[in-house]
Short mmCIF file of C-alpha atoms in Angstrom, two decimals:
data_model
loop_
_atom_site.label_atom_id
_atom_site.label_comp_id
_atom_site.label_asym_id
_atom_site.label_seq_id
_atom_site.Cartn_x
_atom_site.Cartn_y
_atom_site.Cartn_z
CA UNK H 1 11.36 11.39 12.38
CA UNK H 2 11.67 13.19 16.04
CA UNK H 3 8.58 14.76 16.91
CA UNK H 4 10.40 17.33 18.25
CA UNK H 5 11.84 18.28 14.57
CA UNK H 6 8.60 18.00 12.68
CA UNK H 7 7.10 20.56 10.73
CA UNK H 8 3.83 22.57 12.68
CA UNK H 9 1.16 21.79 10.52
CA UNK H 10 -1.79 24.54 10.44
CA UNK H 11 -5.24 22.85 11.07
CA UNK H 12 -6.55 24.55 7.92
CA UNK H 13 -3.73 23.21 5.45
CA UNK H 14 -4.81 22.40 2.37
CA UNK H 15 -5.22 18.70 1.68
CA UNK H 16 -3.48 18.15 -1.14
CA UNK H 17 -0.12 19.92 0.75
CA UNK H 18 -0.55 17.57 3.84
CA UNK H 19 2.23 15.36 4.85
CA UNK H 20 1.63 11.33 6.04
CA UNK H 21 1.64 10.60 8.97
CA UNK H 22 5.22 8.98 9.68
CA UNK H 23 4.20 6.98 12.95
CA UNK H 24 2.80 4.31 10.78
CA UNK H 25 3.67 1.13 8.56
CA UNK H 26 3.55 1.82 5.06
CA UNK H 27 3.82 -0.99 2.22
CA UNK H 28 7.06 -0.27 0.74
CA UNK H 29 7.49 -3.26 -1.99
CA UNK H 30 6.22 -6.85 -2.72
CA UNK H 31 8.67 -9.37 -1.02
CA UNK H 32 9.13 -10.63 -4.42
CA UNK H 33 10.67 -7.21 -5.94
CA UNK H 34 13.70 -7.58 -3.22
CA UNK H 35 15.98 -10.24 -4.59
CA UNK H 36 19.71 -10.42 -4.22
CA UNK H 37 20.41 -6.77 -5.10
CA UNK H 38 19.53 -3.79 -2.91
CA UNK H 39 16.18 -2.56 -3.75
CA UNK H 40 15.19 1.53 -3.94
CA UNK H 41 12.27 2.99 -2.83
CA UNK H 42 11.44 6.86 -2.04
CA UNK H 43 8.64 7.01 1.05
CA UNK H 44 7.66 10.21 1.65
CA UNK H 45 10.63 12.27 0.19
CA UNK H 46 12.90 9.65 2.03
CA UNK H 47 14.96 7.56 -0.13
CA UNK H 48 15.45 4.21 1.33
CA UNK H 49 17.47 1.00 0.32
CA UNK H 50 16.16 -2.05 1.07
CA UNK H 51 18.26 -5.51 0.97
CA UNK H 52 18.46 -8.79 1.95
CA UNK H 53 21.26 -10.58 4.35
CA UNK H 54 22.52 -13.90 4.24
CA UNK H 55 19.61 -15.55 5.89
CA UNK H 56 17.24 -13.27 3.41
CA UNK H 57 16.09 -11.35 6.46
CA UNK H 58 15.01 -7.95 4.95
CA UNK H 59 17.00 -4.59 6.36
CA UNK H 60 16.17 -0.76 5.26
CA UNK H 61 18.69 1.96 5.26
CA UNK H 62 18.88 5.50 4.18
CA UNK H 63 20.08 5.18 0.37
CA UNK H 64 23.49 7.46 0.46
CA UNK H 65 26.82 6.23 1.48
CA UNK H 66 27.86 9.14 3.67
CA UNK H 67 31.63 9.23 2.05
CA UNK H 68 30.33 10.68 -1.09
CA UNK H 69 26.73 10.84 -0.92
CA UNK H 70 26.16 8.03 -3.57
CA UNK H 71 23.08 5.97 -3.61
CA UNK H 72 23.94 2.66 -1.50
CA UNK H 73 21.04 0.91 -3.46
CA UNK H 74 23.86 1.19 -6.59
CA UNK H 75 26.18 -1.37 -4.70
CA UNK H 76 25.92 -4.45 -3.60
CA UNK H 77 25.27 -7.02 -1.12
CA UNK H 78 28.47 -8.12 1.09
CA UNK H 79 27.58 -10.98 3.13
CA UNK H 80 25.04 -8.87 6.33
CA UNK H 81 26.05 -5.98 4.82
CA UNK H 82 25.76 -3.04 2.25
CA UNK H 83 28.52 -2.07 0.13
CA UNK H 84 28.97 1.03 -2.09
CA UNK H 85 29.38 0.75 -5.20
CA UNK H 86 32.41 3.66 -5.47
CA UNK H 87 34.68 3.11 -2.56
CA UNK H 88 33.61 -0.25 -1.32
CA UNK H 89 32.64 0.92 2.28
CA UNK H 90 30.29 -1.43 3.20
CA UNK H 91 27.64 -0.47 6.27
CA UNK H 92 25.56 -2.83 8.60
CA UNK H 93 21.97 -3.04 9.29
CA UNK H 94 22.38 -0.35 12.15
CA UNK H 95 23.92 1.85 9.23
CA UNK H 96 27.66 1.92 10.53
CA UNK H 97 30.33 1.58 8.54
CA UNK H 98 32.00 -1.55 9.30
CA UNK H 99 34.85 -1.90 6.29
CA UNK H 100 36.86 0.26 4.36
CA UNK H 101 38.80 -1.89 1.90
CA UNK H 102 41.91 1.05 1.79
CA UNK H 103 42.11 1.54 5.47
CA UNK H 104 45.28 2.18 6.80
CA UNK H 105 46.75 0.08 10.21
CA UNK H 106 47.32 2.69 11.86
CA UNK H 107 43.65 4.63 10.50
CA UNK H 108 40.08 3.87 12.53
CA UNK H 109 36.70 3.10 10.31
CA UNK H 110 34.89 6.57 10.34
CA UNK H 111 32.10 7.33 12.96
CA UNK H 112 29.50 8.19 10.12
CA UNK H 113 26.29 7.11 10.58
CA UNK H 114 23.20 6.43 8.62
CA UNK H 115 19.68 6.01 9.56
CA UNK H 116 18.07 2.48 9.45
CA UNK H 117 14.64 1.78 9.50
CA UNK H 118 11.91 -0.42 11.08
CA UNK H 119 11.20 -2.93 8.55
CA UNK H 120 8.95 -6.04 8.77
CA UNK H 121 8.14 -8.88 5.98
CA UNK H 122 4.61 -9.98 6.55
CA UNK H 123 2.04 -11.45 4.05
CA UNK H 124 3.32 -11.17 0.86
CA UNK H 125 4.80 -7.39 1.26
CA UNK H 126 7.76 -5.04 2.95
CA UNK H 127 6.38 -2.84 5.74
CA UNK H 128 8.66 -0.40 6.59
CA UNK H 129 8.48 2.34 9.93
CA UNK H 130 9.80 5.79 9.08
CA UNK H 131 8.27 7.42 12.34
CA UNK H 132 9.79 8.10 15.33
CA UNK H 133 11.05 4.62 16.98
CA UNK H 134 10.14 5.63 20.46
CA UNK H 135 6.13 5.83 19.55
CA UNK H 136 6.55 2.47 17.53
CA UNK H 137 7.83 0.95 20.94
CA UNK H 138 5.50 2.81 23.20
CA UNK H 139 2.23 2.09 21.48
CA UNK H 140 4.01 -1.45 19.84
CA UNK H 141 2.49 -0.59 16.72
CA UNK H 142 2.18 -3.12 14.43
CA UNK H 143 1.50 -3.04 10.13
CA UNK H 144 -2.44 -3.46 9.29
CA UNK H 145 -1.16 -6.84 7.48
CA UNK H 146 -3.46 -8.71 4.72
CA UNK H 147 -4.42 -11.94 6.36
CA UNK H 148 -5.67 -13.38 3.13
CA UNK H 149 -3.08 -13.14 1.37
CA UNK H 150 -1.86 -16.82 2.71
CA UNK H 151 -5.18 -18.28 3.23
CA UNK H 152 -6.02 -20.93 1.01
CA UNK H 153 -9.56 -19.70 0.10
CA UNK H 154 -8.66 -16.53 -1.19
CA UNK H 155 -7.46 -16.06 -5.04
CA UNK H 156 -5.02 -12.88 -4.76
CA UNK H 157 -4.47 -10.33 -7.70
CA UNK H 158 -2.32 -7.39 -7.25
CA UNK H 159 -1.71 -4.50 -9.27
CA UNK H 160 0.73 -1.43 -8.74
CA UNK H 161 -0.68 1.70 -8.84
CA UNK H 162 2.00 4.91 -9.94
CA UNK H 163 -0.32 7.97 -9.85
CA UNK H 164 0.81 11.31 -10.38
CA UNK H 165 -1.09 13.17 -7.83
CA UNK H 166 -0.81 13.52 -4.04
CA UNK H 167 -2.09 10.63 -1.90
CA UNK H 168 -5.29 12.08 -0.83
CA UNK H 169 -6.41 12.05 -4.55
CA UNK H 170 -6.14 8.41 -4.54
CA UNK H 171 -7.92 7.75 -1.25
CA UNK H 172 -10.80 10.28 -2.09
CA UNK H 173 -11.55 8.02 -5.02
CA UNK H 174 -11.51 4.73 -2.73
CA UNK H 175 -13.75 6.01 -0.94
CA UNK H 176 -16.21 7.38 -2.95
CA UNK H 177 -18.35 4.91 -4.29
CA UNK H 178 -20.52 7.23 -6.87
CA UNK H 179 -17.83 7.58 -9.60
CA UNK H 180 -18.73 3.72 -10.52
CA UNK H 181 -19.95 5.56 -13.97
CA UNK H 182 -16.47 5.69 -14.68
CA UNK H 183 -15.21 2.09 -14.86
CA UNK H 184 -18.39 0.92 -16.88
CA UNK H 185 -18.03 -2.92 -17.46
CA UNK H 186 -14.76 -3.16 -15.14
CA UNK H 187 -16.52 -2.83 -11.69
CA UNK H 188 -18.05 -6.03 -9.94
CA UNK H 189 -21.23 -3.20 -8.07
CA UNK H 190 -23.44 -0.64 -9.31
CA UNK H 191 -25.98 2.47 -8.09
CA UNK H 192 -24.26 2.53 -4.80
CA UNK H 193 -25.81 4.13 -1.94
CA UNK H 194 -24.06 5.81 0.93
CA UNK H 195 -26.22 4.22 3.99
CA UNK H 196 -23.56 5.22 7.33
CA UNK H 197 -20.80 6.76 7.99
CA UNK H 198 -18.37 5.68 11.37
CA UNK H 199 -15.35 7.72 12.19
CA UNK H 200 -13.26 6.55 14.69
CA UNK H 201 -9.57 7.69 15.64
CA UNK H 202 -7.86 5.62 13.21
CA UNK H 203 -10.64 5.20 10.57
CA UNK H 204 -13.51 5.99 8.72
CA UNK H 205 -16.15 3.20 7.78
CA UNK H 206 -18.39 4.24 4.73
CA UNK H 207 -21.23 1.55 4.36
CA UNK H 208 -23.11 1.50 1.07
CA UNK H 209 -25.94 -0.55 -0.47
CA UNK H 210 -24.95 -1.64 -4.23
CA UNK H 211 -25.94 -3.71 -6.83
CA UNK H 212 -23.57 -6.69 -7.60
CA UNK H 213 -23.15 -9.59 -10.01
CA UNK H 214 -20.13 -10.76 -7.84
CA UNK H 215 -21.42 -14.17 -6.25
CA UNK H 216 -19.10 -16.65 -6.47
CA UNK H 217 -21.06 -19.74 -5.52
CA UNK H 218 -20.80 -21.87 -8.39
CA UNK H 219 -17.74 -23.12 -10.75
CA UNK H 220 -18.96 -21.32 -13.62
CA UNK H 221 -20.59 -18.38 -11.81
CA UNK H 222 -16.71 -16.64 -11.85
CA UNK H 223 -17.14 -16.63 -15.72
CA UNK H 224 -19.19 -13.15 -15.33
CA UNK H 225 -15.84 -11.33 -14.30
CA UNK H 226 -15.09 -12.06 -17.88
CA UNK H 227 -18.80 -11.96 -20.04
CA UNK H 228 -20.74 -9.20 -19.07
CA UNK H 229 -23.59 -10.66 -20.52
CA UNK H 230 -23.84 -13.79 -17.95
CA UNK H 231 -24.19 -11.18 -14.55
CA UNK H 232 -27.56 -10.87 -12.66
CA UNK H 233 -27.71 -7.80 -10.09
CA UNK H 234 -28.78 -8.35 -6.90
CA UNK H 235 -28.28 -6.15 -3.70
CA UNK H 236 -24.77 -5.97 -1.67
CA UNK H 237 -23.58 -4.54 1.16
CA UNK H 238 -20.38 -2.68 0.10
CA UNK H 239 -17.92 -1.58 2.54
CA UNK H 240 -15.38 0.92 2.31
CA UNK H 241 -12.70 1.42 5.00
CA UNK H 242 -9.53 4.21 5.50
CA UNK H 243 -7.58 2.38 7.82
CA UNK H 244 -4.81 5.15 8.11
CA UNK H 245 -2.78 4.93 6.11
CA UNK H 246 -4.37 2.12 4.25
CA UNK H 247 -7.88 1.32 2.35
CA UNK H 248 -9.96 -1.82 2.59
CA UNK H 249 -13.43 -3.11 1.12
CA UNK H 250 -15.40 -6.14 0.85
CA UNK H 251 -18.69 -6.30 -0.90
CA UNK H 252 -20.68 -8.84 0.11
CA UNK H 253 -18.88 -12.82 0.96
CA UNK H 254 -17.41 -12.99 -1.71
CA UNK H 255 -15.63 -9.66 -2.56
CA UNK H 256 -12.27 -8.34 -1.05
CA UNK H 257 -9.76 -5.98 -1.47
CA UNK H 258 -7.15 -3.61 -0.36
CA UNK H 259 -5.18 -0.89 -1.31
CA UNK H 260 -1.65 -0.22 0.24
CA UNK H 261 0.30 3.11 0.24
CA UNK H 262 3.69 4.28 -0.24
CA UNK H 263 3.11 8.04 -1.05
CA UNK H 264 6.27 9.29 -3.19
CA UNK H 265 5.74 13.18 -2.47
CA UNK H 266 3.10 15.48 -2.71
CA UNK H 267 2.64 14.76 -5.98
CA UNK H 268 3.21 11.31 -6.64
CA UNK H 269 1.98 8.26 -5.11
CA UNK H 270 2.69 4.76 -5.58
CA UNK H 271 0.30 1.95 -3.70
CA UNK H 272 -0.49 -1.57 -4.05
CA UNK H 273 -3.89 -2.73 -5.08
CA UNK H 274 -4.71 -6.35 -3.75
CA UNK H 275 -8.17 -8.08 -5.36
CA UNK H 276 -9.06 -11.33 -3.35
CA UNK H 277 -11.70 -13.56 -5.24
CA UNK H 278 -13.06 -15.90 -1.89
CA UNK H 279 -13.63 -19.56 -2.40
CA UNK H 280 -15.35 -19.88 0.67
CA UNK H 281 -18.85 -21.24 -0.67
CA UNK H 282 -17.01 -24.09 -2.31
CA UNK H 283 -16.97 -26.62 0.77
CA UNK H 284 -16.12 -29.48 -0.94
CA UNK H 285 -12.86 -27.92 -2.29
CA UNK H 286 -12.27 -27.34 1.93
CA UNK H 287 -11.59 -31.52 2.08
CA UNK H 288 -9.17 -31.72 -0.90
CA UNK H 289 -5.21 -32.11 -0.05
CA UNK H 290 -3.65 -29.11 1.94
CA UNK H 291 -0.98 -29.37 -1.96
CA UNK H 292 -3.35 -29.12 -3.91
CA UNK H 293 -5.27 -26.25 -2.40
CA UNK H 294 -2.23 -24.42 -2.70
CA UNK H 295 -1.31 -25.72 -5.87
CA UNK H 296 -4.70 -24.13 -7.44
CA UNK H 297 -4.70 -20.85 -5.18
CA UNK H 298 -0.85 -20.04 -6.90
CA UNK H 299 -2.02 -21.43 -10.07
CA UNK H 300 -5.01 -18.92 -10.07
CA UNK H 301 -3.08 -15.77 -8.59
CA UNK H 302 -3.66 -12.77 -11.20
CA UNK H 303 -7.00 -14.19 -12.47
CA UNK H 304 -8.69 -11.19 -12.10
CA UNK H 305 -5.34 -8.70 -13.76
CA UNK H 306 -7.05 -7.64 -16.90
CA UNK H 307 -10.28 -6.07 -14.62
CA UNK H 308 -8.27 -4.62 -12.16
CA UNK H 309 -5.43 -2.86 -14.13
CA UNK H 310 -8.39 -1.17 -16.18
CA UNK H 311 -10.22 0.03 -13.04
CA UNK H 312 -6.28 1.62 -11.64
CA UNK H 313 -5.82 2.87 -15.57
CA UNK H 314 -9.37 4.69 -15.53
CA UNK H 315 -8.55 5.83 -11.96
CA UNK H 316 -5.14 6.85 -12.61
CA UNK H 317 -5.60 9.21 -15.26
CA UNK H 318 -8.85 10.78 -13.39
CA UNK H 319 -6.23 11.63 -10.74
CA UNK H 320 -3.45 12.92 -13.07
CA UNK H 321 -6.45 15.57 -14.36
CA UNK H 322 -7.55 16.18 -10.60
CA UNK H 323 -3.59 17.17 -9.61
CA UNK H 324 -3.20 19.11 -12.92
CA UNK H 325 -6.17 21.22 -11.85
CA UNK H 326 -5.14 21.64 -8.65
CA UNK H 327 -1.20 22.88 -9.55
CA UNK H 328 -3.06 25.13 -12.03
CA UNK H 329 -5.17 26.92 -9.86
CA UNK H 330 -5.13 25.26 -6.11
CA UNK H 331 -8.09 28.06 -5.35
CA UNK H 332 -10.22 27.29 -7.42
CA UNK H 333 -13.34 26.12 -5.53
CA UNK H 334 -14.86 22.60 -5.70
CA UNK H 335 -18.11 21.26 -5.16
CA UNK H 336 -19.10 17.68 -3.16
CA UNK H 337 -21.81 15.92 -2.40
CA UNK H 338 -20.81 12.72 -0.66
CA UNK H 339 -20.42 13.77 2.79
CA UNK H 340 -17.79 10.57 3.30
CA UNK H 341 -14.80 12.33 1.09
CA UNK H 342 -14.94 15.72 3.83
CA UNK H 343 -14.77 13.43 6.58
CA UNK H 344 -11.34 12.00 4.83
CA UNK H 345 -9.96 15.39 3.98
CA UNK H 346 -10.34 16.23 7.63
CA UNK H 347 -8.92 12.87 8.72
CA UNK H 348 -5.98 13.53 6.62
CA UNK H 349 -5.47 17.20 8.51
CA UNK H 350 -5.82 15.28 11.74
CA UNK H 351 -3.32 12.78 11.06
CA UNK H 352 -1.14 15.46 9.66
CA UNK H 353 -0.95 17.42 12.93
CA UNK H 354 0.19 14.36 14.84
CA UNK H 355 3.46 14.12 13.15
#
């Protein structure tokens, strides 16, 4: 997106109209959802293709074959390139057409081009640019990555979160760490306490003081993500981060997690949510076989699935009320208390203006 072709944004929109912020990396798919077929996503309005070459380098194009507007994502894979599915015109990672299969001697391959987009593979997910290309080179702006995902003392679960509401919804609740009476036995912290708050241009730090059972120092002390009845509270520091356009939190050493977004449209938004258990305080499992380290961390990925898809389930349909509400009656006043969620909503406007 040109800056010079972007909507003006009025620095008293409403939140939940706001647009992202295109001059960042978003998390557009797991590197494991793009296979040997083209892959579609929708970022932002934006319908993308995504697709593998013959080294299984990932590419991203704009999902419409510009003969007759079909989605490229229907076709196929032709060697390094994209071919539609009606016609057979097949398109490079530049988005030029480079074959028509009927072309005539004495015709040349059409000029039409298609927009291609920055698009990075990097810890486990897709990371794709849809900003203008001339900030992504000036400031070399680079994806917030999740550095644990291939480190060998963290146990990764992931779990995709489709919410019908606009993006802010989602972060809101990230952020706010006083709706923990919702998740009741699902939640690893309790009677959190908002203790600072850091804004910075990028990203707002909300530090709390909670309650956890989640110490993972022993073998059998990860048994109380499964029986309630074996946790002991004790205090945590709990950290909650927007790192635009992402989220991020730890709670205590032993407690990790992130949440990636790919907002749909401004009611929709789609986002990964990444649950690391560490094995840090396990030093004797730090001198086994590099194998067998990895053998257990892969053997262990999605131990923690049944806790996290019923926290995004309870959060989800929270959402899907709060959106409702809103496309009911978007003036209808409402009333906060945690000073963290207006710093967001004006973070959001910010960010918003700078497209």
């Amino acid at each position: 997106m040109n800056s010079n072709s972007s909507p003006i944004i009025p620095e008293n929109t409403d939140v939940r109209t706001c647009p992202i912020n295109p001059n960042h990396w978003y998390a557009v798919a797991r590197s494991c959802e793009v296979k040997r077929l083209p892959y579609s996503i929708i970022l932002w309005h934006q319908a993308i293709v995504l697709y593998r070459d013959q080294k299984g380098i990932i590419h991203a194009l704009e999902d419409r074959c510009p003969h007759r507007q079909v989605k490229l994502s229907h076709g196929s894979v032709s060697g390094n390139d994209l071919e539609c599915a009606y016609h057979g015109w097949r398109f490079n990672r530049e988005g030029k057409c480079t074959f028509v299969p009927y072309l005539a001697e004495h015709q040349k391959l059409p000029s039409c081009q298609i927009r291609s987009y920055p698009v990075l593979e990097l810890d486990g997910f897709i990371w794709l640019f849809p900003g203008d290309e001339q900030a992504l080179k000036q400031k070399s702006l680079q994806p917030m990555g999740v550095p644990e995902w291939d480190h060998l003392n963290y146990i990764a679960t992931v779990s995709v979160i489709n919410c019908p509401g606009h993006y802010s919804f989602l972060i809101e609740n990230l952020m706010d760490m006083y709706h923990g009476h919702l998740h009741n036995n699902y939640q690893a912290w309790a009677a959190a306490k908002l203790q600072n708050l850091s804004v910075e241009q990028n990203r707002i730090d909300a530090y709390y003081e909670a309650q956890s059972y989640y110490r993972i120092d022993k073998i059998w002390s990860i048994s109380q993500l499964f029986f309630p009845a074996l946790r002991r509270l004790h205090p945590e520091p709990l950290t909650v981060s927007y790192i635009y356009p992402h989220w991020q939190s730890t709670l205590g050493q032993d407690f990790k997690i992130y949440c990636l977004f790919c907002p749909v449209h401004s009611t929709y938004t789609r986002a990964y949510l990444i649950h690391f258990t560490s094995l840090e305080a396990f030093w004797r499992l730090h001198k086994l076989p590099i194998k067998f380290r990895r053998f257990l961390k892969n053997s262990l990925f999605g131990s923690a699935q049944k806790i996290l898809d019923g926290l995004v389930a309870q959060d989800v349909e929270m959402i899907a009320q709060e959106q409702a509400a809103y496309l009911e009656n978007s003036s209808r006043k409402t009333y906060e208390l945690n000073p963290t969620i207006a710093q967001v909503q004006k973070f959001i406007r910010e960010q918003a203006l700078c497209t």
